[in-house]
Amino acid sequence: MTKKARLIYNPVSGHEQMPKNVADILDVLERAGYEASAFRTTPENKSAQQEATRAATEGFDLIVAAGGDGTINEVVNGIAFLEKRPKMAIIPAGTTNDYARALHIPRDSIAAAAEVILDNKTRKMDIGQATFADEDQYFVNIAACGSLTELTYGVPSEVKSALGYAAYLIKGAEMLPHLTENELRLTYDAGVYEGKLSMLLLGMTNSIGGFEQIMPDAELSDGLFQLIIVKPSDPVKLLRLMALALNGKHVDDPDIIYTKTRGLKIDLIGKSEGQKLPVNLDGEIGDYCPVTFKNLQQRIEFYVGE
């Protein structure tokens, strides 16, 4: 029986380089033994997500997500909730390409990224589930909450394309004088934290915004999140922590809580009750607190590089 693969690609990712590579990607999929076809995403909301759900329910064996981290996240959201899920492959064409970095997928060549499929090496990966009041959403790399997390979604895409990682550093310096603290109750495996914080990160890989030392102990399929709680909002302390984070030395700092957990519940307390505190999932605003997170261990099988 012939296996079927569906390429879902974002035509505007990575300086609009995807459309001219579609034929070559389909050729690789055919060489890998798949009957291949392609879907070009539209500006319509959740275009990639809806196509991923359609392809999965119609029995496709593989979905290839080609674009930035946002496109990958949409495709994951299109299949993570299903009982029967196809394999996934990713072709990075975004700015930071965090998930491709974690899976050792080549990030400087679309052709090389596609050819990873020919090596037929796969791994079942953990997927994060975020349960809000109205719905479940899914993520593959990072969930974040707190005033400093605007750093992950407050940089315009055209600025990221032009400046890369420097865009995040510039945005961080711009934000520091205006940071506020949120008062939260965090319930996780090792206990409960109640109090003020400027940011929390719930990570599944070691790559956040292109930096690989922020969560140095990350495993990709152990069923555990990496939880980082950043307590202070004092600009001087935060600048020091940002400097330490670049080489992984922040995890032992007294202003940081760093632990592993299978789940996390976030509630607003004290002066923060009633506020609209957004939760960022893979670089985009998902919804607002309160939220409960669960690690879905080895939920989706991905093609991975060496």
PDB file of N, CA and C in Angstrom, residues 6 11 33 46 58 64 87 90 94 105 117 122 141 173 199 218 241 245-247 276 280 283 289 299:
ATOM      1  N   ARG A   6       1.973  14.777   2.864  1.00  0.00           N
ATOM      2  CA  ARG A   6       1.425  16.100   2.530  1.00  0.00           C
ATOM      3  C   ARG A   6       2.401  17.173   3.011  1.00  0.00           C
ATOM      4  N   PRO A  11       4.273  30.218   2.277  1.00  0.00           N
ATOM      5  CA  PRO A  11       4.972  30.831   1.141  1.00  0.00           C
ATOM      6  C   PRO A  11       5.751  32.096   1.490  1.00  0.00           C
ATOM      7  N   GLY A  33       9.664   7.132  -0.849  1.00  0.00           N
ATOM      8  CA  GLY A  33       8.615   6.125  -0.944  1.00  0.00           C
ATOM      9  C   GLY A  33       7.216   6.633  -0.685  1.00  0.00           C
ATOM     10  N   LYS A  46      -5.374  29.997  11.080  1.00  0.00           N
ATOM     11  CA  LYS A  46      -5.250  28.543  11.282  1.00  0.00           C
ATOM     12  C   LYS A  46      -5.286  27.755   9.980  1.00  0.00           C
ATOM     13  N   GLU A  58      -7.699  12.050   6.808  1.00  0.00           N
ATOM     14  CA  GLU A  58      -7.840  11.347   5.531  1.00  0.00           C
ATOM     15  C   GLU A  58      -6.783  10.259   5.347  1.00  0.00           C
ATOM     16  N   VAL A  64       4.674  17.155   6.341  1.00  0.00           N
ATOM     17  CA  VAL A  64       5.904  17.941   6.371  1.00  0.00           C
ATOM     18  C   VAL A  64       5.518  19.406   6.571  1.00  0.00           C
ATOM     19  N   LYS A  87       3.205  10.755  11.126  1.00  0.00           N
ATOM     20  CA  LYS A  87       4.551  11.242  11.437  1.00  0.00           C
ATOM     21  C   LYS A  87       4.667  12.695  10.965  1.00  0.00           C
ATOM     22  N   ILE A  90      10.032  18.417   9.525  1.00  0.00           N
ATOM     23  CA  ILE A  90      10.025  19.880   9.464  1.00  0.00           C
ATOM     24  C   ILE A  90      11.143  20.376   8.555  1.00  0.00           C
ATOM     25  N   GLY A  94      12.238  29.867   8.889  1.00  0.00           N
ATOM     26  CA  GLY A  94      11.888  31.037   9.671  1.00  0.00           C
ATOM     27  C   GLY A  94      13.125  31.810  10.100  1.00  0.00           C
ATOM     28  N   ILE A 105      18.050  19.434  12.577  1.00  0.00           N
ATOM     29  CA  ILE A 105      17.686  19.573  11.163  1.00  0.00           C
ATOM     30  C   ILE A 105      18.512  20.719  10.581  1.00  0.00           C
ATOM     31  N   ILE A 117      14.719  13.214   5.633  1.00  0.00           N
ATOM     32  CA  ILE A 117      13.687  12.177   5.540  1.00  0.00           C
ATOM     33  C   ILE A 117      14.246  10.907   4.912  1.00  0.00           C
ATOM     34  N   THR A 122      13.835   8.469  13.021  1.00  0.00           N
ATOM     35  CA  THR A 122      12.726   9.165  13.669  1.00  0.00           C
ATOM     36  C   THR A 122      12.838   9.062  15.189  1.00  0.00           C
ATOM     37  N   ASN A 141       7.946  23.697  21.879  1.00  0.00           N
ATOM     38  CA  ASN A 141       9.229  24.244  22.318  1.00  0.00           C
ATOM     39  C   ASN A 141       9.152  24.994  23.641  1.00  0.00           C
ATOM     40  N   ALA A 173      16.603  45.273  26.080  1.00  0.00           N
ATOM     41  CA  ALA A 173      17.117  46.515  26.663  1.00  0.00           C
ATOM     42  C   ALA A 173      16.041  47.593  26.677  1.00  0.00           C
ATOM     43  N   MET A 199       8.845  36.590  35.151  1.00  0.00           N
ATOM     44  CA  MET A 199       8.718  35.696  33.994  1.00  0.00           C
ATOM     45  C   MET A 199       8.794  34.254  34.448  1.00  0.00           C
ATOM     46  N   ALA A 218      17.600  20.033  29.215  1.00  0.00           N
ATOM     47  CA  ALA A 218      16.385  19.608  28.511  1.00  0.00           C
ATOM     48  C   ALA A 218      16.578  18.260  27.817  1.00  0.00           C
ATOM     49  N   LEU A 241      21.091  38.484  35.180  1.00  0.00           N
ATOM     50  CA  LEU A 241      20.576  37.152  34.873  1.00  0.00           C
ATOM     51  C   LEU A 241      20.624  36.860  33.381  1.00  0.00           C
ATOM     52  N   ALA A 245      22.512  33.790  31.653  1.00  0.00           N
ATOM     53  CA  ALA A 245      21.749  32.822  30.863  1.00  0.00           C
ATOM     54  C   ALA A 245      22.432  32.471  29.550  1.00  0.00           C
ATOM     55  N   LEU A 246      23.240  33.369  29.030  1.00  0.00           N
ATOM     56  CA  LEU A 246      23.899  33.112  27.747  1.00  0.00           C
ATOM     57  C   LEU A 246      24.873  31.949  27.825  1.00  0.00           C
ATOM     58  N   ASN A 247      25.370  31.635  29.036  1.00  0.00           N
ATOM     59  CA  ASN A 247      26.275  30.485  29.157  1.00  0.00           C
ATOM     60  C   ASN A 247      25.777  29.443  30.157  1.00  0.00           C
ATOM     61  N   LYS A 276      -5.592  40.514  32.782  1.00  0.00           N
ATOM     62  CA  LYS A 276      -5.453  39.654  31.608  1.00  0.00           C
ATOM     63  C   LYS A 276      -3.961  39.419  31.367  1.00  0.00           C
ATOM     64  N   ASN A 280       2.257  32.808  26.317  1.00  0.00           N
ATOM     65  CA  ASN A 280       2.903  32.697  25.014  1.00  0.00           C
ATOM     66  C   ASN A 280       3.245  31.238  24.734  1.00  0.00           C
ATOM     67  N   GLY A 283       6.160  31.266  20.769  1.00  0.00           N
ATOM     68  CA  GLY A 283       6.387  32.574  20.180  1.00  0.00           C
ATOM     69  C   GLY A 283       5.153  33.366  19.825  1.00  0.00           C
ATOM     70  N   CYS A 289      -4.175  33.518  31.362  1.00  0.00           N
ATOM     71  CA  CYS A 289      -4.263  32.779  32.615  1.00  0.00           C
ATOM     72  C   CYS A 289      -5.681  32.895  33.190  1.00  0.00           C
ATOM     73  N   ARG A 299       4.406  12.001  22.064  1.00  0.00           N
ATOM     74  CA  ARG A 299       3.095  12.108  21.424  1.00  0.00           C
ATOM     75  C   ARG A 299       3.149  12.039  19.902  1.00  0.00           C
TER      76      ARG A 299
END
